[in-house]
Amino acid sequence: MVVEIILAGLLLIVAVVWFAKRSKSDKNPLAGSEQTSSPENLAVTSLLDATMTGMREGLLVVNRDMRVVASNPAARKLFNPSVATLQSQRLTELTRNPAIYSAFLDGLKGIERSGVKVETHGPERQIFDLRVVPIGSTNGNGAEGALGVFFDITRTERLEIVRQEFLSNVSHELRTPLTAIIAFVETLENGAIEDQESCQRFLSIIRKNASRMHILIDDILELTAIEGGNVRLRAVPVDLHMLVQDVCASLAAKASAQNVTLKNNVEPEAMVYADERRLEQMLTNLIDNGIKFNREHGTVTISYESDTRDKIMVQDNGDGIPSQHLERLFERFYRVDRARSRDMGGTGLGLAIVKHLALLHRGEVTVTSELGKGSTFTIHLPKAP
Ligand code: ADP
């Protein structure tokens, strides 16, 4: 946020210089006497013009009557993309937002305003940090005009919300096993330690919850590393049949404990182009889910198809996922049935990890599901270059 504030300040200085130059060369209504432009002056003015035209921040100058006397394309896009120019329009015609109006009003009174948060409510909600400075001579009657810079902070604000949600989710997820651990330690301290049978049972619950916290922290670190761009892929041709075979072998005990059969339907000659370790991680997460959310004597089938992209399908014949959940399924901590996921030792981060790894491969992961019939998760990967 500090960087944005410094940037906004710098932009404001550039904008004021631009306006001052423009006023002189354009006989702007706010300008004083006309001056002859030297070649140097013209060069600086066109450089500033180009900067103002190219910048993402909206720039708006109003005169004492609150009419627009200068604006850049970003401001036009923000207020009224359908018109060629905002020139001469009243500020009240452009916006009904009282925060914008009062900031410009203060500017005209000679008061500088900054940090005014402005939100647009169109189809694409945007959030701006507005700074307004008075311009022209500020005598007892206030300023001759006011210049506002609309600094787009939509992305920063969104990231902040995501960060807060993430932190609150993490705290919540850690609190549950931690509470269980503390409760059982206290029970042991209060005498249960003397009873051999309860002692063993409570210790195993403590271990289970501690390992849940461990897995959760590992998943969080993994996801943070992938999202932070700290994971580098080494894509190579991968023997998919063999890889699926290995993943199935590592999950065989879990599958048989749940009476689920794993079927590798990938032909022996199938090759894909991927980072082998990361593909293994994706397949492990998807097949593991196929086992966890399956029914007794269910099956998880892994198959491969190739058209414009390579497609690896992990299909189960479990209960399926209600359609209203599908869109959000790959979000961090999103679960259809929180209690069931927890019982299964899930962290709610597995699919988010798969999604980000697929994106890192310049591919994607998709899901289709039918209630009562099962779900199919498909990893789409670009073909070898
Ligand atoms: P978890 O640790 O809970 O498995 P995931 O991110 O891997 O977290 O999955 C998120 C949620 O998506 C799960 O809690 C479950 O509700 C649902 N889900 C994932 N895979 C399947 C599947 N094959 N069948 C039914 N539901 C699934």
mmCIF file of C-alpha atoms and ligand atoms in Angstrom:
data_model
loop_
_atom_site.group_PDB
_atom_site.id
_atom_site.type_symbol
_atom_site.label_atom_id
_atom_site.label_comp_id
_atom_site.label_asym_id
_atom_site.label_seq_id
_atom_site.Cartn_x
_atom_site.Cartn_y
_atom_site.Cartn_z
ATOM 1 C CA MET A 1 0.000 0.000 0.000
ATOM 2 C CA VAL A 2 2.898 2.381 0.840
ATOM 3 C CA VAL A 3 4.297 1.913 -2.675
ATOM 4 C CA GLU A 4 0.911 2.833 -4.156
ATOM 5 C CA ILE A 5 0.738 5.990 -2.053
ATOM 6 C CA ILE A 6 4.234 7.073 -3.143
ATOM 7 C CA LEU A 7 3.372 6.317 -6.781
ATOM 8 C CA ALA A 8 0.121 8.234 -6.535
ATOM 9 C CA GLY A 9 2.034 11.208 -5.102
ATOM 10 C CA LEU A 10 4.556 11.105 -7.952
ATOM 11 C CA LEU A 11 1.789 10.864 -10.526
ATOM 12 C CA LEU A 12 0.104 13.837 -8.987
ATOM 13 C CA ILE A 13 3.262 15.924 -9.321
ATOM 14 C CA VAL A 14 3.658 14.868 -12.984
ATOM 15 C CA ALA A 15 -0.029 15.612 -13.586
ATOM 16 C CA VAL A 16 0.239 19.099 -12.108
ATOM 17 C CA VAL A 17 3.304 19.821 -14.278
ATOM 18 C CA TRP A 18 1.418 18.457 -17.320
ATOM 19 C CA PHE A 19 -1.558 20.620 -16.610
ATOM 20 C CA ALA A 20 0.579 23.706 -16.055
ATOM 21 C CA LYS A 21 2.340 23.137 -19.403
ATOM 22 C CA ARG A 22 -0.883 22.394 -21.186
ATOM 23 C CA SER A 23 -2.556 25.465 -19.792
ATOM 24 C CA LYS A 24 0.159 27.606 -21.308
ATOM 25 C CA SER A 25 0.208 25.945 -24.717
ATOM 26 C CA ASP A 26 -3.582 25.467 -25.116
ATOM 27 C CA LYS A 27 -4.850 28.794 -23.834
ATOM 28 C CA ASN A 28 -6.669 26.722 -21.229
ATOM 29 C CA PRO A 29 -9.467 28.510 -19.351
ATOM 30 C CA LEU A 30 -7.455 28.288 -16.164
ATOM 31 C CA ALA A 31 -4.279 29.623 -17.729
ATOM 32 C CA GLY A 32 -2.840 33.049 -17.308
ATOM 33 C CA SER A 33 -1.454 35.024 -20.222
ATOM 34 C CA GLU A 34 -0.485 33.115 -23.345
ATOM 35 C CA GLN A 35 3.226 32.391 -23.729
ATOM 36 C CA THR A 36 5.283 31.617 -26.801
ATOM 37 C CA SER A 37 6.329 27.978 -26.682
ATOM 38 C CA SER A 38 9.989 27.277 -27.229
ATOM 39 C CA PRO A 39 10.959 23.971 -28.973
ATOM 40 C CA GLU A 40 12.143 22.690 -25.565
ATOM 41 C CA ASN A 41 8.814 23.589 -24.008
ATOM 42 C CA LEU A 42 6.918 21.866 -26.812
ATOM 43 C CA ALA A 43 9.039 18.723 -26.412
ATOM 44 C CA VAL A 44 8.349 18.597 -22.670
ATOM 45 C CA THR A 45 4.647 19.214 -23.268
ATOM 46 C CA SER A 46 4.349 16.405 -25.808
ATOM 47 C CA LEU A 47 6.278 14.057 -23.531
ATOM 48 C CA LEU A 48 3.923 14.854 -20.670
ATOM 49 C CA ASP A 49 0.933 14.555 -23.016
ATOM 50 C CA ALA A 50 2.082 11.081 -24.058
ATOM 51 C CA THR A 51 2.552 10.093 -20.397
ATOM 52 C CA MET A 52 -0.910 11.311 -19.431
ATOM 53 C CA THR A 53 -2.513 9.594 -22.413
ATOM 54 C CA GLY A 54 -0.772 6.306 -21.695
ATOM 55 C CA MET A 55 -1.271 6.160 -17.945
ATOM 56 C CA ARG A 56 -3.810 3.864 -16.302
ATOM 57 C CA GLU A 57 -4.751 6.451 -13.699
ATOM 58 C CA GLY A 58 -7.666 8.719 -14.533
ATOM 59 C CA LEU A 59 -6.871 12.405 -14.568
ATOM 60 C CA LEU A 60 -9.519 15.105 -14.331
ATOM 61 C CA VAL A 61 -9.229 18.887 -14.053
ATOM 62 C CA VAL A 62 -12.259 21.060 -13.263
ATOM 63 C CA ASN A 63 -12.577 24.817 -13.218
ATOM 64 C CA ARG A 64 -14.357 26.930 -10.628
ATOM 65 C CA ASP A 65 -17.747 26.081 -12.183
ATOM 66 C CA MET A 66 -16.995 22.392 -11.667
ATOM 67 C CA ARG A 67 -16.752 21.889 -15.413
ATOM 68 C CA VAL A 68 -14.133 19.597 -16.897
ATOM 69 C CA VAL A 69 -11.339 21.523 -18.609
ATOM 70 C CA ALA A 70 -8.887 18.648 -19.067
ATOM 71 C CA SER A 71 -8.965 14.880 -18.776
ATOM 72 C CA ASN A 72 -7.062 11.884 -20.040
ATOM 73 C CA PRO A 73 -8.448 8.738 -21.786
ATOM 74 C CA ALA A 74 -8.386 6.727 -18.526
ATOM 75 C CA ALA A 75 -10.724 9.270 -16.905
ATOM 76 C CA ARG A 76 -13.055 9.112 -19.900
ATOM 77 C CA LYS A 77 -13.144 5.327 -19.657
ATOM 78 C CA LEU A 78 -13.919 5.620 -15.974
ATOM 79 C CA PHE A 79 -16.736 8.169 -16.266
ATOM 80 C CA ASN A 80 -18.244 7.881 -19.714
ATOM 81 C CA PRO A 81 -16.547 5.632 -22.277
ATOM 82 C CA SER A 82 -19.251 6.374 -24.867
ATOM 83 C CA VAL A 83 -18.292 10.057 -25.374
ATOM 84 C CA ALA A 84 -15.288 11.374 -27.302
ATOM 85 C CA THR A 85 -14.386 13.944 -24.664
ATOM 86 C CA LEU A 86 -15.411 14.963 -21.175
ATOM 87 C CA GLN A 87 -14.563 18.582 -21.992
ATOM 88 C CA SER A 88 -17.024 21.172 -20.580
ATOM 89 C CA GLN A 89 -19.156 18.545 -18.839
ATOM 90 C CA ARG A 90 -20.231 19.277 -15.285
ATOM 91 C CA LEU A 91 -18.801 16.970 -12.631
ATOM 92 C CA THR A 92 -22.373 16.285 -11.441
ATOM 93 C CA GLU A 93 -23.237 15.055 -14.952
ATOM 94 C CA LEU A 94 -20.322 12.625 -14.841
ATOM 95 C CA THR A 95 -20.877 11.149 -11.416
ATOM 96 C CA ARG A 96 -23.328 11.162 -8.568
ATOM 97 C CA ASN A 97 -20.700 9.929 -6.135
ATOM 98 C CA PRO A 98 -20.702 12.406 -3.209
ATOM 99 C CA ALA A 99 -17.130 11.474 -2.174
ATOM 100 C CA ILE A 100 -15.769 12.593 -5.570
ATOM 101 C CA TYR A 101 -17.795 15.778 -5.574
ATOM 102 C CA SER A 102 -16.776 16.831 -2.064
ATOM 103 C CA ALA A 103 -13.074 16.098 -2.768
ATOM 104 C CA PHE A 104 -13.141 18.394 -5.837
ATOM 105 C CA LEU A 105 -15.114 21.004 -3.902
ATOM 106 C CA ASP A 106 -12.397 21.023 -1.223
ATOM 107 C CA GLY A 107 -9.793 21.294 -3.989
ATOM 108 C CA LEU A 108 -11.517 24.427 -5.272
ATOM 109 C CA LYS A 109 -11.480 25.835 -1.750
ATOM 110 C CA GLY A 110 -7.711 25.398 -1.760
ATOM 111 C CA ILE A 111 -7.709 22.244 0.382
ATOM 112 C CA GLU A 112 -5.678 19.250 -0.768
ATOM 113 C CA ARG A 113 -7.429 15.874 -0.356
ATOM 114 C CA SER A 114 -5.880 12.428 -0.491
ATOM 115 C CA GLY A 115 -6.872 8.856 0.284
ATOM 116 C CA VAL A 116 -10.478 9.359 -0.822
ATOM 117 C CA LYS A 117 -11.768 5.847 -1.528
ATOM 118 C CA VAL A 118 -14.055 5.736 -4.529
ATOM 119 C CA GLU A 119 -15.927 2.646 -5.731
ATOM 120 C CA THR A 120 -17.672 2.199 -9.052
ATOM 121 C CA HIS A 121 -20.666 -0.085 -9.183
ATOM 122 C CA GLY A 122 -20.821 -0.931 -12.885
ATOM 123 C CA PRO A 123 -20.556 -4.474 -14.237
ATOM 124 C CA GLU A 124 -16.865 -4.368 -13.351
ATOM 125 C CA ARG A 125 -16.518 -3.056 -9.785
ATOM 126 C CA GLN A 126 -13.436 -0.882 -9.454
ATOM 127 C CA ILE A 127 -11.904 0.801 -6.425
ATOM 128 C CA PHE A 128 -9.877 4.026 -6.679
ATOM 129 C CA ASP A 129 -7.769 6.104 -4.374
ATOM 130 C CA LEU A 130 -8.561 9.692 -5.324
ATOM 131 C CA ARG A 131 -6.196 12.607 -4.655
ATOM 132 C CA VAL A 132 -7.259 16.149 -5.423
ATOM 133 C CA VAL A 133 -5.036 19.234 -5.387
ATOM 134 C CA PRO A 134 -5.964 22.872 -5.923
ATOM 135 C CA ILE A 135 -4.398 24.472 -8.995
ATOM 136 C CA GLY A 136 -3.873 28.002 -10.209
ATOM 137 C CA SER A 137 -3.453 30.895 -7.819
ATOM 138 C CA THR A 138 -5.197 30.367 -4.504
ATOM 139 C CA ASN A 139 -6.238 33.813 -3.333
ATOM 140 C CA GLY A 140 -8.906 34.486 -0.705
ATOM 141 C CA ASN A 141 -11.581 33.185 -3.111
ATOM 142 C CA GLY A 142 -10.139 29.693 -3.343
ATOM 143 C CA ALA A 143 -8.312 28.026 -6.242
ATOM 144 C CA GLU A 144 -8.841 28.535 -9.972
ATOM 145 C CA GLY A 145 -9.308 24.855 -10.526
ATOM 146 C CA ALA A 146 -8.807 21.415 -9.023
ATOM 147 C CA LEU A 147 -6.936 18.441 -10.374
ATOM 148 C CA GLY A 148 -7.802 14.877 -9.375
ATOM 149 C CA VAL A 149 -5.901 11.653 -9.972
ATOM 150 C CA PHE A 150 -7.876 8.413 -9.724
ATOM 151 C CA PHE A 151 -5.387 5.746 -8.736
ATOM 152 C CA ASP A 152 -6.725 2.243 -9.431
ATOM 153 C CA ILE A 153 -6.334 0.113 -6.297
ATOM 154 C CA THR A 154 -8.857 -2.591 -7.268
ATOM 155 C CA ARG A 155 -6.218 -5.316 -7.474
ATOM 156 C CA THR A 156 -4.525 -4.348 -4.209
ATOM 157 C CA GLU A 157 -7.858 -4.252 -2.399
ATOM 158 C CA ARG A 158 -8.888 -7.614 -3.816
ATOM 159 C CA LEU A 159 -5.570 -9.148 -2.811
ATOM 160 C CA GLU A 160 -6.018 -7.722 0.668
ATOM 161 C CA ILE A 161 -9.455 -9.356 0.966
ATOM 162 C CA VAL A 162 -8.079 -12.672 -0.318
ATOM 163 C CA ARG A 163 -5.175 -12.420 2.155
ATOM 164 C CA GLN A 164 -7.511 -11.732 5.073
ATOM 165 C CA GLU A 165 -9.828 -14.583 4.097
ATOM 166 C CA PHE A 166 -6.852 -16.890 3.753
ATOM 167 C CA LEU A 167 -5.481 -15.949 7.186
ATOM 168 C CA SER A 168 -8.847 -16.389 8.829
ATOM 169 C CA ASN A 169 -9.307 -19.786 7.122
ATOM 170 C CA VAL A 170 -5.842 -20.924 8.174
ATOM 171 C CA SER A 171 -6.434 -19.849 11.785
ATOM 172 C CA HIS A 172 -9.766 -21.600 11.791
ATOM 173 C CA GLU A 173 -8.336 -24.803 10.296
ATOM 174 C CA LEU A 174 -5.455 -24.851 12.806
ATOM 175 C CA ARG A 175 -7.654 -24.062 15.776
ATOM 176 C CA THR A 176 -9.756 -27.248 15.472
ATOM 177 C CA PRO A 177 -6.922 -29.786 15.820
ATOM 178 C CA LEU A 178 -5.132 -27.561 18.333
ATOM 179 C CA THR A 179 -8.229 -27.396 20.554
ATOM 180 C CA ALA A 180 -8.495 -31.198 20.420
ATOM 181 C CA ILE A 181 -4.824 -31.606 21.339
ATOM 182 C CA ILE A 182 -5.103 -29.248 24.333
ATOM 183 C CA ALA A 183 -8.328 -30.888 25.519
ATOM 184 C CA PHE A 184 -6.848 -34.392 25.469
ATOM 185 C CA VAL A 185 -3.593 -33.315 27.111
ATOM 186 C CA GLU A 186 -5.655 -31.767 29.924
ATOM 187 C CA THR A 187 -7.718 -34.951 30.250
ATOM 188 C CA LEU A 188 -4.503 -36.942 30.588
ATOM 189 C CA GLU A 189 -3.129 -34.489 33.155
ATOM 190 C CA ASN A 190 -6.341 -34.743 35.144
ATOM 191 C CA GLY A 191 -5.842 -38.448 35.779
ATOM 192 C CA ALA A 192 -6.577 -40.323 32.535
ATOM 193 C CA ILE A 193 -2.843 -41.014 32.241
ATOM 194 C CA GLU A 194 -3.221 -43.633 34.989
ATOM 195 C CA ASP A 195 -5.581 -45.696 32.844
ATOM 196 C CA GLN A 196 -3.506 -47.563 30.286
ATOM 197 C CA GLU A 197 -6.338 -48.064 27.789
ATOM 198 C CA SER A 198 -7.627 -44.447 27.733
ATOM 199 C CA CYS A 199 -4.050 -43.215 27.743
ATOM 200 C CA GLN A 200 -3.304 -45.060 24.485
ATOM 201 C CA ARG A 201 -6.540 -43.898 22.902
ATOM 202 C CA PHE A 202 -6.016 -40.242 23.815
ATOM 203 C CA LEU A 203 -2.401 -40.308 22.681
ATOM 204 C CA SER A 204 -3.469 -41.643 19.301
ATOM 205 C CA ILE A 205 -6.057 -38.840 18.995
ATOM 206 C CA ILE A 206 -3.363 -36.293 19.887
ATOM 207 C CA ARG A 207 -1.049 -37.795 17.272
ATOM 208 C CA LYS A 208 -3.794 -37.746 14.624
ATOM 209 C CA ASN A 209 -4.541 -34.071 15.239
ATOM 210 C CA ALA A 210 -0.872 -33.100 15.354
ATOM 211 C CA SER A 211 -0.282 -34.825 12.033
ATOM 212 C CA ARG A 212 -3.323 -33.038 10.596
ATOM 213 C CA MET A 213 -1.732 -29.726 11.544
ATOM 214 C CA HIS A 214 1.506 -30.908 9.973
ATOM 215 C CA ILE A 215 -0.183 -31.817 6.671
ATOM 216 C CA LEU A 216 -2.091 -28.532 6.682
ATOM 217 C CA ILE A 217 1.068 -26.476 7.191
ATOM 218 C CA ASP A 218 2.845 -28.452 4.445
ATOM 219 C CA ASP A 219 -0.067 -27.795 2.047
ATOM 220 C CA ILE A 220 -0.164 -24.082 2.928
ATOM 221 C CA LEU A 221 3.586 -23.743 2.353
ATOM 222 C CA GLU A 222 3.298 -25.656 -0.915
ATOM 223 C CA LEU A 223 0.421 -23.556 -2.202
ATOM 224 C CA THR A 224 2.133 -20.316 -1.139
ATOM 225 C CA ALA A 225 5.298 -21.351 -2.960
ATOM 226 C CA ILE A 226 3.392 -22.226 -6.153
ATOM 227 C CA GLU A 227 1.271 -19.068 -6.079
ATOM 228 C CA GLY A 228 4.269 -16.916 -5.215
ATOM 229 C CA GLY A 229 5.989 -18.100 -8.389
ATOM 230 C CA ASN A 230 8.683 -19.912 -6.387
ATOM 231 C CA VAL A 231 8.141 -23.263 -8.065
ATOM 232 C CA ARG A 232 10.012 -23.842 -11.305
ATOM 233 C CA LEU A 233 8.804 -26.573 -13.618
ATOM 234 C CA ARG A 234 11.104 -28.873 -15.532
ATOM 235 C CA ALA A 235 8.851 -30.217 -18.263
ATOM 236 C CA VAL A 236 10.067 -33.406 -19.941
ATOM 237 C CA PRO A 237 8.408 -36.285 -21.839
ATOM 238 C CA VAL A 238 6.762 -38.480 -19.188
ATOM 239 C CA ASP A 239 5.716 -42.119 -19.505
ATOM 240 C CA LEU A 240 2.145 -41.625 -18.247
ATOM 241 C CA HIS A 241 1.279 -45.303 -17.876
ATOM 242 C CA MET A 242 4.261 -45.882 -15.597
ATOM 243 C CA LEU A 243 3.604 -42.742 -13.582
ATOM 244 C CA VAL A 244 -0.047 -43.679 -12.988
ATOM 245 C CA GLN A 245 1.102 -47.163 -12.030
ATOM 246 C CA ASP A 246 3.457 -45.686 -9.396
ATOM 247 C CA VAL A 247 0.790 -43.356 -7.969
ATOM 248 C CA CYS A 248 -1.718 -46.233 -7.774
ATOM 249 C CA ALA A 249 0.875 -48.388 -5.989
ATOM 250 C CA SER A 250 1.512 -45.667 -3.404
ATOM 251 C CA LEU A 251 -2.241 -45.315 -2.758
ATOM 252 C CA ALA A 252 -3.026 -49.055 -2.919
ATOM 253 C CA ALA A 253 -3.202 -49.541 0.873
ATOM 254 C CA LYS A 254 -5.583 -46.631 1.297
ATOM 255 C CA ALA A 255 -7.744 -47.828 -1.601
ATOM 256 C CA SER A 256 -8.025 -51.357 -0.258
ATOM 257 C CA ALA A 257 -8.815 -50.033 3.249
ATOM 258 C CA GLN A 258 -11.816 -48.304 1.655
ATOM 259 C CA ASN A 259 -12.609 -51.253 -0.633
ATOM 260 C CA VAL A 260 -11.991 -49.108 -3.692
ATOM 261 C CA THR A 261 -10.401 -50.509 -6.861
ATOM 262 C CA LEU A 262 -7.860 -48.447 -8.821
ATOM 263 C CA LYS A 263 -7.815 -48.971 -12.620
ATOM 264 C CA ASN A 264 -4.988 -47.727 -14.808
ATOM 265 C CA ASN A 265 -6.555 -47.465 -18.297
ATOM 266 C CA VAL A 266 -3.680 -45.436 -19.761
ATOM 267 C CA GLU A 267 -2.127 -47.263 -22.753
ATOM 268 C CA PRO A 268 1.524 -48.243 -22.200
ATOM 269 C CA GLU A 269 2.812 -46.014 -25.022
ATOM 270 C CA ALA A 270 1.095 -42.800 -23.804
ATOM 271 C CA MET A 271 3.538 -39.949 -23.285
ATOM 272 C CA VAL A 272 2.785 -36.458 -21.958
ATOM 273 C CA TYR A 273 4.999 -33.423 -21.589
ATOM 274 C CA ALA A 274 5.141 -32.287 -17.953
ATOM 275 C CA ASP A 275 7.184 -31.866 -14.819
ATOM 276 C CA GLU A 276 7.127 -35.467 -13.608
ATOM 277 C CA ARG A 277 7.149 -34.764 -9.868
ATOM 278 C CA ARG A 278 4.428 -32.132 -10.157
ATOM 279 C CA LEU A 279 2.252 -34.299 -12.384
ATOM 280 C CA GLU A 280 2.631 -37.080 -9.839
ATOM 281 C CA GLN A 281 1.508 -34.638 -7.144
ATOM 282 C CA MET A 282 -1.581 -33.634 -9.172
ATOM 283 C CA LEU A 283 -2.523 -37.249 -9.882
ATOM 284 C CA THR A 284 -1.973 -38.241 -6.246
ATOM 285 C CA ASN A 285 -4.347 -35.502 -5.062
ATOM 286 C CA LEU A 286 -7.046 -36.402 -7.595
ATOM 287 C CA ILE A 287 -6.831 -40.181 -7.144
ATOM 288 C CA ASP A 288 -6.689 -39.747 -3.362
ATOM 289 C CA ASN A 289 -9.916 -37.713 -3.559
ATOM 290 C CA GLY A 290 -11.437 -40.360 -5.849
ATOM 291 C CA ILE A 291 -10.777 -42.916 -3.102
ATOM 292 C CA LYS A 292 -11.864 -40.698 -0.183
ATOM 293 C CA PHE A 293 -15.140 -39.572 -1.719
ATOM 294 C CA ASN A 294 -16.036 -42.927 -3.248
ATOM 295 C CA ARG A 295 -18.571 -45.487 -2.145
ATOM 296 C CA GLU A 296 -17.890 -48.965 -0.766
ATOM 297 C CA HIS A 297 -16.572 -51.199 -3.609
ATOM 298 C CA GLY A 298 -16.279 -48.156 -5.881
ATOM 299 C CA THR A 299 -13.683 -47.698 -8.632
ATOM 300 C CA VAL A 300 -11.271 -44.942 -9.606
ATOM 301 C CA THR A 301 -10.292 -45.137 -13.278
ATOM 302 C CA ILE A 302 -7.414 -43.178 -14.797
ATOM 303 C CA SER A 303 -7.413 -42.750 -18.571
ATOM 304 C CA TYR A 304 -5.758 -40.668 -21.271
ATOM 305 C CA GLU A 305 -6.944 -38.950 -24.446
ATOM 306 C CA SER A 306 -5.225 -36.684 -26.858
ATOM 307 C CA ASP A 307 -6.610 -34.067 -29.243
ATOM 308 C CA THR A 308 -5.381 -30.473 -29.359
ATOM 309 C CA ARG A 309 -4.166 -31.026 -25.804
ATOM 310 C CA ASP A 310 -3.254 -34.044 -23.705
ATOM 311 C CA LYS A 311 -6.038 -34.975 -21.296
ATOM 312 C CA ILE A 312 -5.677 -37.136 -18.215
ATOM 313 C CA MET A 313 -8.996 -38.169 -16.671
ATOM 314 C CA VAL A 314 -9.492 -39.364 -13.088
ATOM 315 C CA GLN A 315 -12.991 -40.774 -12.847
ATOM 316 C CA ASP A 316 -14.742 -42.183 -9.800
ATOM 317 C CA ASN A 317 -18.181 -43.666 -9.322
ATOM 318 C CA GLY A 318 -18.834 -42.106 -5.940
ATOM 319 C CA ASP A 319 -21.763 -39.930 -4.920
ATOM 320 C CA GLY A 320 -20.898 -37.068 -7.243
ATOM 321 C CA ILE A 321 -20.867 -33.355 -6.455
ATOM 322 C CA PRO A 322 -23.994 -31.126 -6.501
ATOM 323 C CA SER A 323 -23.701 -28.754 -9.474
ATOM 324 C CA GLN A 324 -23.871 -25.547 -7.372
ATOM 325 C CA HIS A 325 -20.483 -26.438 -5.832
ATOM 326 C CA LEU A 326 -18.592 -27.119 -9.042
ATOM 327 C CA GLU A 327 -17.688 -23.516 -9.831
ATOM 328 C CA ARG A 328 -15.974 -22.922 -6.492
ATOM 329 C CA LEU A 329 -14.485 -26.391 -6.004
ATOM 330 C CA PHE A 330 -10.901 -25.352 -6.830
ATOM 331 C CA GLU A 331 -10.868 -22.449 -4.358
ATOM 332 C CA ARG A 332 -8.679 -22.784 -1.303
ATOM 333 C CA PHE A 333 -10.476 -24.402 1.652
ATOM 334 C CA TYR A 334 -13.684 -24.897 -0.316
ATOM 335 C CA ARG A 335 -15.377 -28.181 0.625
ATOM 336 C CA VAL A 336 -18.756 -29.626 -0.186
ATOM 337 C CA ASP A 337 -19.007 -31.376 3.164
ATOM 338 C CA ARG A 338 -16.590 -29.854 5.666
ATOM 339 C CA ALA A 339 -17.116 -32.494 8.348
ATOM 340 C CA ARG A 340 -16.627 -35.390 5.919
ATOM 341 C CA SER A 341 -13.471 -33.797 4.493
ATOM 342 C CA ARG A 342 -12.053 -33.371 8.019
ATOM 343 C CA ASP A 343 -12.929 -36.961 8.966
ATOM 344 C CA MET A 344 -10.984 -38.087 5.916
ATOM 345 C CA GLY A 345 -7.969 -36.036 7.029
ATOM 346 C CA GLY A 346 -8.440 -33.477 4.233
ATOM 347 C CA THR A 347 -7.078 -29.940 4.299
ATOM 348 C CA GLY A 348 -9.339 -28.439 1.620
ATOM 349 C CA LEU A 349 -6.236 -27.359 -0.297
ATOM 350 C CA GLY A 350 -5.660 -30.383 -2.542
ATOM 351 C CA LEU A 351 -7.691 -29.159 -5.524
ATOM 352 C CA ALA A 352 -6.305 -25.608 -5.232
ATOM 353 C CA ILE A 353 -2.803 -27.093 -5.481
ATOM 354 C CA VAL A 354 -3.837 -29.154 -8.542
ATOM 355 C CA LYS A 355 -5.322 -26.067 -10.189
ATOM 356 C CA HIS A 356 -2.215 -23.947 -9.679
ATOM 357 C CA LEU A 357 0.119 -26.724 -10.827
ATOM 358 C CA ALA A 358 -1.995 -27.204 -13.969
ATOM 359 C CA LEU A 359 -1.849 -23.443 -14.634
ATOM 360 C CA LEU A 360 1.920 -23.502 -14.156
ATOM 361 C CA HIS A 361 2.015 -26.093 -16.937
ATOM 362 C CA ARG A 362 -0.047 -23.650 -19.064
ATOM 363 C CA GLY A 363 -2.886 -26.116 -18.791
ATOM 364 C CA GLU A 364 -5.946 -26.371 -16.576
ATOM 365 C CA VAL A 365 -8.024 -28.766 -14.527
ATOM 366 C CA THR A 366 -11.762 -29.189 -15.039
ATOM 367 C CA VAL A 367 -14.497 -31.224 -13.399
ATOM 368 C CA THR A 368 -17.776 -32.781 -14.439
ATOM 369 C CA SER A 369 -20.012 -34.611 -12.036
ATOM 370 C CA GLU A 370 -23.344 -36.328 -11.862
ATOM 371 C CA LEU A 371 -25.133 -36.937 -8.588
ATOM 372 C CA GLY A 372 -25.282 -40.601 -7.715
ATOM 373 C CA LYS A 373 -22.957 -41.526 -10.609
ATOM 374 C CA GLY A 374 -19.608 -39.959 -9.783
ATOM 375 C CA SER A 375 -17.130 -37.303 -10.856
ATOM 376 C CA THR A 376 -14.440 -36.898 -13.499
ATOM 377 C CA PHE A 377 -11.514 -34.553 -12.986
ATOM 378 C CA THR A 378 -9.512 -33.819 -16.141
ATOM 379 C CA ILE A 379 -6.001 -32.384 -16.298
ATOM 380 C CA HIS A 380 -5.466 -30.648 -19.663
ATOM 381 C CA LEU A 381 -1.838 -30.226 -20.678
ATOM 382 C CA PRO A 382 -0.321 -28.576 -23.750
ATOM 383 C CA LYS A 383 1.387 -30.989 -26.104
ATOM 384 C CA ALA A 384 5.153 -31.244 -26.305
ATOM 385 C CA PRO A 385 6.582 -28.184 -28.117
HETATM 386 P P1 ADP B 1 -9.927 -32.145 0.734
HETATM 387 O O1 ADP B 1 -8.711 -32.051 1.565
HETATM 388 O O2 ADP B 1 -11.178 -31.863 1.490
HETATM 389 O O3 ADP B 1 -9.994 -33.378 -0.087
HETATM 390 P P2 ADP B 1 -9.715 -30.864 -1.842
HETATM 391 O O4 ADP B 1 -9.302 -29.474 -2.191
HETATM 392 O O5 ADP B 1 -8.922 -31.974 -2.399
HETATM 393 O O6 ADP B 1 -9.790 -30.898 -0.273
HETATM 394 O O7 ADP B 1 -11.217 -31.041 -2.293
HETATM 395 C C1 ADP B 1 -12.163 -30.053 -1.947
HETATM 396 C C2 ADP B 1 -13.553 -30.654 -1.814
HETATM 397 O O8 ADP B 1 -14.025 -31.066 -3.091
HETATM 398 C C3 ADP B 1 -13.623 -31.881 -0.947
HETATM 399 O O9 ADP B 1 -13.727 -31.571 0.418
HETATM 400 C C4 ADP B 1 -14.872 -32.562 -1.479
HETATM 401 O O10 ADP B 1 -16.009 -31.958 -0.890
HETATM 402 C C5 ADP B 1 -14.861 -32.202 -2.957
HETATM 403 N N1 ADP B 1 -14.305 -33.284 -3.804
HETATM 404 C C6 ADP B 1 -13.055 -33.358 -4.304
HETATM 405 N N2 ADP B 1 -12.900 -34.452 -5.052
HETATM 406 C C7 ADP B 1 -14.079 -35.094 -5.028
HETATM 407 C C8 ADP B 1 -14.575 -36.312 -5.614
HETATM 408 N N3 ADP B 1 -13.810 -37.072 -6.388
HETATM 409 N N4 ADP B 1 -15.875 -36.643 -5.366
HETATM 410 C C9 ADP B 1 -16.674 -35.877 -4.616
HETATM 411 N N5 ADP B 1 -16.268 -34.736 -4.018
HETATM 412 C C10 ADP B 1 -14.994 -34.350 -4.223
#
